[in-house]
Tab-separated table of C-alpha atoms and ligand atoms in Angstrom:
chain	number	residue	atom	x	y	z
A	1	UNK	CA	-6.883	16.365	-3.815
A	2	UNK	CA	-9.669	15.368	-1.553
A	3	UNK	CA	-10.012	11.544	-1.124
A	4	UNK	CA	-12.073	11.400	1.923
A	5	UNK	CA	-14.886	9.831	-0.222
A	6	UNK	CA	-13.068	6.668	-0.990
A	7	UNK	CA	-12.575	6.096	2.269
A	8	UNK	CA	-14.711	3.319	4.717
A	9	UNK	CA	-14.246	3.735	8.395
A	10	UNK	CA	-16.714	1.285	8.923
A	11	UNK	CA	-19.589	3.831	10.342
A	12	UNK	CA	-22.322	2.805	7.274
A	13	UNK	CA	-22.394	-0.300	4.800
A	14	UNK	CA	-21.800	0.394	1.555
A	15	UNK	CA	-23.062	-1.149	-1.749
A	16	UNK	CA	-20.721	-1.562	-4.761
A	17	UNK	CA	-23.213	-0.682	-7.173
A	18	UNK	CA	-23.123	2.699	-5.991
A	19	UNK	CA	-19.435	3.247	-6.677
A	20	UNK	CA	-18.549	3.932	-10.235
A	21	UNK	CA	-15.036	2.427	-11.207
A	22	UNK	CA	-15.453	4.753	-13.920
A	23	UNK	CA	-15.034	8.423	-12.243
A	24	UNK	CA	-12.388	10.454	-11.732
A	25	UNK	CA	-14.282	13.402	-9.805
A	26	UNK	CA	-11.849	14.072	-6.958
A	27	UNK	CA	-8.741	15.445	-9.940
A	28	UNK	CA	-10.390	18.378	-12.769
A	29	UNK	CA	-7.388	18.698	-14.390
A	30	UNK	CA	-5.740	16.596	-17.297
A	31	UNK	CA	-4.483	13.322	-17.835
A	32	UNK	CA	-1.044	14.199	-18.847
A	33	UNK	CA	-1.338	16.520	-15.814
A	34	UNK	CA	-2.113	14.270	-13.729
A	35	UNK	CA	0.738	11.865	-14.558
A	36	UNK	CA	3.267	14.994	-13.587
A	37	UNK	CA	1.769	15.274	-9.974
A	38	UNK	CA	2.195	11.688	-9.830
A	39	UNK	CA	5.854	11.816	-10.550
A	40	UNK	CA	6.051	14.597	-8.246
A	41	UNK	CA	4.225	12.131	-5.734
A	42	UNK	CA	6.450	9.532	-6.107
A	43	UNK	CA	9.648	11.946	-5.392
A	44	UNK	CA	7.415	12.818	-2.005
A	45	UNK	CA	7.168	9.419	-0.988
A	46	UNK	CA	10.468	8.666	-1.613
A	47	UNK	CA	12.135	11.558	0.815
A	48	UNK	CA	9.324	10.648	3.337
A	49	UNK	CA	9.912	6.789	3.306
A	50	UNK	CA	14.039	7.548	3.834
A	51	UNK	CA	12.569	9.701	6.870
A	52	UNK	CA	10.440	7.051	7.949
A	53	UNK	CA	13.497	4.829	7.917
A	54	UNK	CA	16.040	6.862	9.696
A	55	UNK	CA	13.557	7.491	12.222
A	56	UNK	CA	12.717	4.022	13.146
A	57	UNK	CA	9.751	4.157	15.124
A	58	UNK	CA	7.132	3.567	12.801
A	59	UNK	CA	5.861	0.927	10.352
A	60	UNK	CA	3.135	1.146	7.553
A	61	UNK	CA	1.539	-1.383	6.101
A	62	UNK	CA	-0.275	-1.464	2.802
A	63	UNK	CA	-2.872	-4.057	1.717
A	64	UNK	CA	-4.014	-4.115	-2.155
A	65	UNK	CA	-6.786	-6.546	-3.305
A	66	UNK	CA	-8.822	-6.642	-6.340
A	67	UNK	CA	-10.141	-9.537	-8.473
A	68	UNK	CA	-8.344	-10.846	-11.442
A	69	UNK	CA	-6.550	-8.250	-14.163
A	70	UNK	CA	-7.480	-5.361	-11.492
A	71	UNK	CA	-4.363	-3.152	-11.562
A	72	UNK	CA	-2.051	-4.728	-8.114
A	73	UNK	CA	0.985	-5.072	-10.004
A	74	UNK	CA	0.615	-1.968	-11.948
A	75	UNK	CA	-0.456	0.301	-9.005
A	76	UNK	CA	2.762	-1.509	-6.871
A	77	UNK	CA	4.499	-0.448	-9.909
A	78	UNK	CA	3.948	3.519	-10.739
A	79	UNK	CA	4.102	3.978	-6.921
A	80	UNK	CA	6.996	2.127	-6.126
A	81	UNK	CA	9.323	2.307	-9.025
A	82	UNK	CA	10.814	5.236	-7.196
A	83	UNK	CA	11.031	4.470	-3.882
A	84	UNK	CA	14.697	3.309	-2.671
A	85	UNK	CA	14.096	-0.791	-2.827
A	86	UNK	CA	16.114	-1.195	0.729
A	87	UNK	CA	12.916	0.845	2.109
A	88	UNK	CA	10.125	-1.024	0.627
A	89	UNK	CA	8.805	-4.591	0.769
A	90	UNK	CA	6.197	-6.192	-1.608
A	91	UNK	CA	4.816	-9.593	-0.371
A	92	UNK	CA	2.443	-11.647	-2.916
A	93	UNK	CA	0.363	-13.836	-1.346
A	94	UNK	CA	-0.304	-16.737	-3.557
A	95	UNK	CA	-2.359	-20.679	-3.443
A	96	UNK	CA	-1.222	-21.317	-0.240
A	97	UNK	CA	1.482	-24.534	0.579
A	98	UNK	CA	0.587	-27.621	2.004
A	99	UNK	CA	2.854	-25.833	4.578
A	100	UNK	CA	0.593	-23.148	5.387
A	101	UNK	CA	-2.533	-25.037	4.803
A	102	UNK	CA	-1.195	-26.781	7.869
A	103	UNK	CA	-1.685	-23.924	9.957
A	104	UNK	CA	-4.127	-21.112	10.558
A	105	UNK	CA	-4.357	-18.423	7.868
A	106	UNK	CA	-2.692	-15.893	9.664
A	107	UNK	CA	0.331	-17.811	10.305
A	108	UNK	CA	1.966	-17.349	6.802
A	109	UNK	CA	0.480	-13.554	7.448
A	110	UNK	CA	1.984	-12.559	10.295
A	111	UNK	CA	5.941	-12.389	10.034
A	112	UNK	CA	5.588	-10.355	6.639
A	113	UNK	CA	4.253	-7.335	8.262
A	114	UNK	CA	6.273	-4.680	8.634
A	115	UNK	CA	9.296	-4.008	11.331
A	116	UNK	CA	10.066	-0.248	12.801
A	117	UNK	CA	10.725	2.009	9.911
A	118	UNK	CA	9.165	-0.671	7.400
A	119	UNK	CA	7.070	-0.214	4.565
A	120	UNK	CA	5.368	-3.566	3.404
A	121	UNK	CA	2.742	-3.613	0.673
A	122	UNK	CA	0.424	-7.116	0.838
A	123	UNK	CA	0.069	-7.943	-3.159
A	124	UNK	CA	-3.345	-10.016	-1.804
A	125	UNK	CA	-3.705	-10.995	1.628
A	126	UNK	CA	-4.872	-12.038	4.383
A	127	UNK	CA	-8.014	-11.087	3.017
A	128	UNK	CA	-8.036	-13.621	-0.167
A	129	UNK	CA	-9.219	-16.094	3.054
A	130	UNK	CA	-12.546	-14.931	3.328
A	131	UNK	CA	-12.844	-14.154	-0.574
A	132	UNK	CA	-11.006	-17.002	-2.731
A	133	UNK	CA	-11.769	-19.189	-0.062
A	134	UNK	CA	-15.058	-18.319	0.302
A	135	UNK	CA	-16.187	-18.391	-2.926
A	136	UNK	CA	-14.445	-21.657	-4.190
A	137	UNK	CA	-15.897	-23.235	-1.000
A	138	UNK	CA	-12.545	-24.549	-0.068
A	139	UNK	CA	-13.769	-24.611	3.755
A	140	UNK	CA	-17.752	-24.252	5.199
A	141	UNK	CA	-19.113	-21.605	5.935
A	142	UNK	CA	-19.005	-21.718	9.795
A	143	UNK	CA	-15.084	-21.448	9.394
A	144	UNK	CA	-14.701	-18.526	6.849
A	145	UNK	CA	-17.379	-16.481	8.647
A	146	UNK	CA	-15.205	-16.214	11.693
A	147	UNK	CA	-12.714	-14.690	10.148
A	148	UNK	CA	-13.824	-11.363	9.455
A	149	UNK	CA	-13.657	-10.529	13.727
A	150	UNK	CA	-10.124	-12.626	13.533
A	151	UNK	CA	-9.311	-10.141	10.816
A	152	UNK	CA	-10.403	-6.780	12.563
A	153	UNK	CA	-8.775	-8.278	15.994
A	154	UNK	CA	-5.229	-9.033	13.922
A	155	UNK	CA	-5.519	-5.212	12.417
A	156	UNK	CA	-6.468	-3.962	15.866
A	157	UNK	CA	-3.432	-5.599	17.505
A	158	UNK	CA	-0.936	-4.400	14.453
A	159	UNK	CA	-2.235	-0.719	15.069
A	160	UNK	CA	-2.021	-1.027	18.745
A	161	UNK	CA	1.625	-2.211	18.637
A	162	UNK	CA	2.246	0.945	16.255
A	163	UNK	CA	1.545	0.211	12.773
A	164	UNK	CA	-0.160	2.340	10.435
A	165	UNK	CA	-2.885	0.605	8.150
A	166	UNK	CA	-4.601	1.565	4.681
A	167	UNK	CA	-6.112	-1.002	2.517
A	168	UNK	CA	-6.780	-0.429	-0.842
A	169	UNK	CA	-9.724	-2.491	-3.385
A	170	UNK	CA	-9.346	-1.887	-6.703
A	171	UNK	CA	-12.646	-1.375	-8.390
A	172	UNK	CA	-13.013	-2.146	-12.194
A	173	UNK	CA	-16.030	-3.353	-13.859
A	174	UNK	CA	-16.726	-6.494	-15.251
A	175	UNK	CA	-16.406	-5.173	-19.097
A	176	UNK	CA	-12.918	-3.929	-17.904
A	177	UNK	CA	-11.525	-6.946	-16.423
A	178	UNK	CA	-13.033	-8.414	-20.590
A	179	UNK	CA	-10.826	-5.448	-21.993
A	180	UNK	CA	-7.884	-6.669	-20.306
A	181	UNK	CA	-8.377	-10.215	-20.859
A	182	UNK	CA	-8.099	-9.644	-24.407
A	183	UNK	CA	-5.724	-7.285	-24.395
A	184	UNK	CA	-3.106	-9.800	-22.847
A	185	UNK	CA	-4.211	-11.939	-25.683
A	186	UNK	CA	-3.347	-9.701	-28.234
A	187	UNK	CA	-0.593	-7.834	-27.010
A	188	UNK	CA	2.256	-10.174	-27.472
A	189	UNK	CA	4.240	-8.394	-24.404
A	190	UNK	CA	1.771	-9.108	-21.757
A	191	UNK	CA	0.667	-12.536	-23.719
A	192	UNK	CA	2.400	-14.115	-20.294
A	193	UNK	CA	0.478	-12.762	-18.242
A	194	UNK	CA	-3.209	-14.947	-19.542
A	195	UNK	CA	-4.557	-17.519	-17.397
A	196	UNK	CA	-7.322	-19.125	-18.660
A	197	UNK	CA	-8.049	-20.034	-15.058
A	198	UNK	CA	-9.106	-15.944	-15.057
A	199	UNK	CA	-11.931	-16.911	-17.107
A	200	UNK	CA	-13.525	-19.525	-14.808
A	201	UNK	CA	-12.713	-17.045	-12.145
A	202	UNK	CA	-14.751	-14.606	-14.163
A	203	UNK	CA	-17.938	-16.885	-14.214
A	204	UNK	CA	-17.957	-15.885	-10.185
A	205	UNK	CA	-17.760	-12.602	-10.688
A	206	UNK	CA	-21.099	-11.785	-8.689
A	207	UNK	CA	-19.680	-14.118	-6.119
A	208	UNK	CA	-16.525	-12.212	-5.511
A	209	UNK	CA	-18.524	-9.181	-5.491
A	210	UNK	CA	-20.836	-9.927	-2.690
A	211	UNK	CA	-17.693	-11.516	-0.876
A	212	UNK	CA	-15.938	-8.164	-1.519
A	213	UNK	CA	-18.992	-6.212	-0.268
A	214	UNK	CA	-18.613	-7.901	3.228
A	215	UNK	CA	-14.869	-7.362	3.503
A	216	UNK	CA	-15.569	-3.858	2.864
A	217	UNK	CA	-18.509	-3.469	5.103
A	218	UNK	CA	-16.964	-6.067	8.080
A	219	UNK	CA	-13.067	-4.751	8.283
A	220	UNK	CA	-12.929	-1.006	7.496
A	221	UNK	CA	-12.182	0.453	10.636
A	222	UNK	CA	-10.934	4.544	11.787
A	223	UNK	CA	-8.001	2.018	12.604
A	224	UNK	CA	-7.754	-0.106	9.323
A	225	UNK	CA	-9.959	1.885	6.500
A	226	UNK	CA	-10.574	0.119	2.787
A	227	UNK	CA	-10.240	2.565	0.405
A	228	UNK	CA	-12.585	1.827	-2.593
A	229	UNK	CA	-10.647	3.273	-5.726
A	230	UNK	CA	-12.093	3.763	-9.238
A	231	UNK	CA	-9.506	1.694	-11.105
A	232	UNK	CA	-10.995	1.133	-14.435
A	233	UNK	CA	-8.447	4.175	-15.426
A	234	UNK	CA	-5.049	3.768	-14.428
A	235	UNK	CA	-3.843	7.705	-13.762
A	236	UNK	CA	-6.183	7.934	-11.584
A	237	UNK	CA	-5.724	4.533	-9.907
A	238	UNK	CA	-2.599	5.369	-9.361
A	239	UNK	CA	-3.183	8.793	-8.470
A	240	UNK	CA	-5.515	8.893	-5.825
A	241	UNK	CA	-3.666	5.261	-4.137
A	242	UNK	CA	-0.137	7.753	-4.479
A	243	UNK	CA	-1.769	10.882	-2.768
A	244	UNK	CA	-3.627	8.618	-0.183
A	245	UNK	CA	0.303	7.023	0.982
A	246	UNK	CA	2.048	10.460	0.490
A	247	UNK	CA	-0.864	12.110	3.220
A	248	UNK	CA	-0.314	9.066	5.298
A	249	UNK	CA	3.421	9.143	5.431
A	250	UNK	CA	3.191	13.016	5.866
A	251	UNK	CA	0.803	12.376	9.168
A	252	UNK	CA	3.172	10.265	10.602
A	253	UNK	CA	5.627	13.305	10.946
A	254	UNK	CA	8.236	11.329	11.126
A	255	UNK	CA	11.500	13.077	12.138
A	256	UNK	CA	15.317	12.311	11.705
A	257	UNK	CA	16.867	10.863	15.202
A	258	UNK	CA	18.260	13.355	17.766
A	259	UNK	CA	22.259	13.353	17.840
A	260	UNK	CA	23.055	13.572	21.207
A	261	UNK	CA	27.053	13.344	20.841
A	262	UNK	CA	29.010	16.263	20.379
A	263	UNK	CA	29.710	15.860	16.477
A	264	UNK	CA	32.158	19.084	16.265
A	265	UNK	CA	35.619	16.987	17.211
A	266	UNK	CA	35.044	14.319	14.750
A	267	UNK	CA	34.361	17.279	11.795
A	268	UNK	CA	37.420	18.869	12.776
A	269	UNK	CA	39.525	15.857	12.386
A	270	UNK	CA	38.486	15.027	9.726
A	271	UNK	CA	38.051	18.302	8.410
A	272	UNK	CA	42.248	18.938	9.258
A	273	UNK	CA	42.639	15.512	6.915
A	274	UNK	CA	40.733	17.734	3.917
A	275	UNK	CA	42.877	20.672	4.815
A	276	UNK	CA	46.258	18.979	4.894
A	277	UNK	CA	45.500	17.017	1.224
A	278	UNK	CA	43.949	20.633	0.142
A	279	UNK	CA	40.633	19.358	-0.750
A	280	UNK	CA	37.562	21.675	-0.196
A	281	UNK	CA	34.618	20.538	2.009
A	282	UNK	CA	31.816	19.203	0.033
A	283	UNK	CA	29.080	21.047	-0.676
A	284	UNK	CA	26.300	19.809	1.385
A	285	UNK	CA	22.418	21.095	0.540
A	286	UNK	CA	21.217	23.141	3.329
A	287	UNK	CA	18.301	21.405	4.899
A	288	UNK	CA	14.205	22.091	3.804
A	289	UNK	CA	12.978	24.657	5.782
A	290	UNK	CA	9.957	22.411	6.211
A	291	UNK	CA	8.252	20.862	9.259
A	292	UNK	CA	11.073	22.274	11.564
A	293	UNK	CA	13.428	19.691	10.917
A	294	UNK	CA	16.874	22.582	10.452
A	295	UNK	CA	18.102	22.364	13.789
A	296	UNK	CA	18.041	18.828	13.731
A	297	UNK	CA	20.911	18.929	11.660
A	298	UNK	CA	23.282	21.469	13.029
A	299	UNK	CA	25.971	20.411	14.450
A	300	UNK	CA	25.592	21.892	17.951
A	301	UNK	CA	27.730	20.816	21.316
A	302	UNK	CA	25.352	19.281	23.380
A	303	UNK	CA	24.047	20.327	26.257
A	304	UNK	CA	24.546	17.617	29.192
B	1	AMP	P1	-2.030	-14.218	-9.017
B	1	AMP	O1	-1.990	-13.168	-7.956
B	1	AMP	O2	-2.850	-13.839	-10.194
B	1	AMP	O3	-0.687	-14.743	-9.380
B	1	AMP	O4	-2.807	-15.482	-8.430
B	1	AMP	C1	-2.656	-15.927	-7.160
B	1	AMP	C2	-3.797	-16.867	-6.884
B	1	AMP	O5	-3.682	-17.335	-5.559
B	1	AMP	C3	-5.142	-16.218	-7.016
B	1	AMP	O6	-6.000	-17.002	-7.813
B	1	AMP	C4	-5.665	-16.203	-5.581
B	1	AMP	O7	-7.049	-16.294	-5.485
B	1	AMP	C5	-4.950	-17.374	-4.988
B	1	AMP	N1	-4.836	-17.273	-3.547
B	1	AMP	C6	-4.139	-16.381	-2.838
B	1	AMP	N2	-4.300	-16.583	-1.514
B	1	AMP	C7	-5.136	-17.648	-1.397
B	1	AMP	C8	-5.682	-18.339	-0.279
B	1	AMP	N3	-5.411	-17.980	0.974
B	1	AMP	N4	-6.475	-19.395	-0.532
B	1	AMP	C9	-6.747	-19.756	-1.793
B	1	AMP	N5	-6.279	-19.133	-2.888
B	1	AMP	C10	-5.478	-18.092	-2.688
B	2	MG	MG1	-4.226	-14.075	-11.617
């Protein structure tokens, strides 16, 4: 599945109006297809985020904004469901505190971000202070605007110090989000979820769309790319968001750690123990033959 389209390095601005949240051009086949290679997805990320783990080294972080009923929890959802919860962390970034109001916006930011062999995913962001902020007017102009080369200068330091950045919008139109609305209104399961708030919020719809416009045309970088995803249909939301972190976790080639010690005297001990109480050695599967990871797991003396 090609999603190079979707992506924004930052090279040309973009206009929203010329991205329909509609289309689902980059997958031909099925729906119900499509929903088996996501579960087949999910299984990927899952092996490669235990890699990423056990190897230590590297940490990816995942940012997902959108405006009001956009798909963030549902997306975090199909994609995560899977994935071993030890491995994974979701922060949601709500109002902020008088706490964090106290300080600058990146202080509540900056401790969530993810550790060696971390996976974080932002549920909103750093990002919501140059968009809710903006919009609502909660501070002027001459503060906000800053932000964006705070923002790119924050990202640029995370993927300097070794951390791995893809930032996804969600795009749905503006009859969607109406769909949705009503659909939490009548559906007596998701009834919970309706804010009336989200229909103020709607009245600055163009608003958040212009704010949008500059995030995405101010902060994609080769270093921290937006991804704009159709997301007015949830397979492929989730689709193309899935393939996008299983490539990304594949780049990173991560790779289980060396074992330098001699392992061969601790399996025959223990391996006598088995003996002696005749039990038979478990069956262990042999390893993938893929991306030359075998010998890594032989037990071989070593050689210093
Ligand atoms: P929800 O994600 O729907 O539970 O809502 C969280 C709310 O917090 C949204 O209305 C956001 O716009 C708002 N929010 C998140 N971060 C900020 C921020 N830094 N400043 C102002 N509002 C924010
Ligand atoms: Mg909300």
């Amino acid at each position: 599945m090609d999603t190079s389209k979707y992506r924004l390095t930052g090279k040309k601005n973009i206009s929203l109006k010329d991205f329909d949240p509609n289309e689902t051009s980059a997958y031909e086949h099925s729906k119900k297809k499509a929903k088996e290679e996501l579960t087949k997805i999910v299984a990927e990320i899952s092996q490669l985020q235990e890699k990423l783990y056990a190897e230590g080294k590297q940490k990816l972080l995942i940012i997902i904004q959108t405006t009001d009923t956009g798909g963030k929890d549902g997306t975090i959802r199909a994609i995560f469901s899977g994935v071993n919860p030890q491995g994974v962390k979701v922060a949601s970034f709500k109002v902020p505190t008088p706490i964090e109001l106290a300080h600058d916006y990146l202080w509540r930011i900056h401790h969530l971000t993810p550790g060696k062999g971390e996976i974080v995913v932002f549920n909103r962001s750093h990002y919501e202070d140059v968009l809710a902020v903006r919009v609502h007017n909660l501070v002027p102009e001459n503060v906000w605007s800053k932000r964006f080369q705070h923002i790119v200068e924050f990202e640029q330091l995370l993927a300097d110090e070794g951390t791995t950045i893809l930032k996804f919008y969600l795009h749905i139109s503006k009859e969607e989000q109406a769909a949705r609305l009503i659909e939490r209104i009548m559906d007596p399961s998701k009834t919970w979820k309706f804010n009336p708030g989200d229909l103020e919020e709607r009245k600055l719809w163009d608003d958040y769309r212009k704010a949008y416009e500059d995030v995405l045309n101010k902060t994609s970088a080769p270093q921290a790319p937006w991804f704009i995803i159709p997301a007015n249909r949830n397979w492929y939301r989730n689709l193309l968001v899935a393939s996008i972190i299983r490539d990304t976790l594949k780049d990173l080639n991560c790779k289980y750690p060396e074992i330098k010690e001699d392992l061969k005297p601790y399996f025959e001990i223990l391996k006598a123990e088995l003996d002696k109480a005749k039990i038979p050695l478990p069956s262990v599967p042999s390893p993938k033959p893929e991306e030359g990871d075998a010998e890594e797991l032989v037990i071989e003396p070593d050689e210093n």
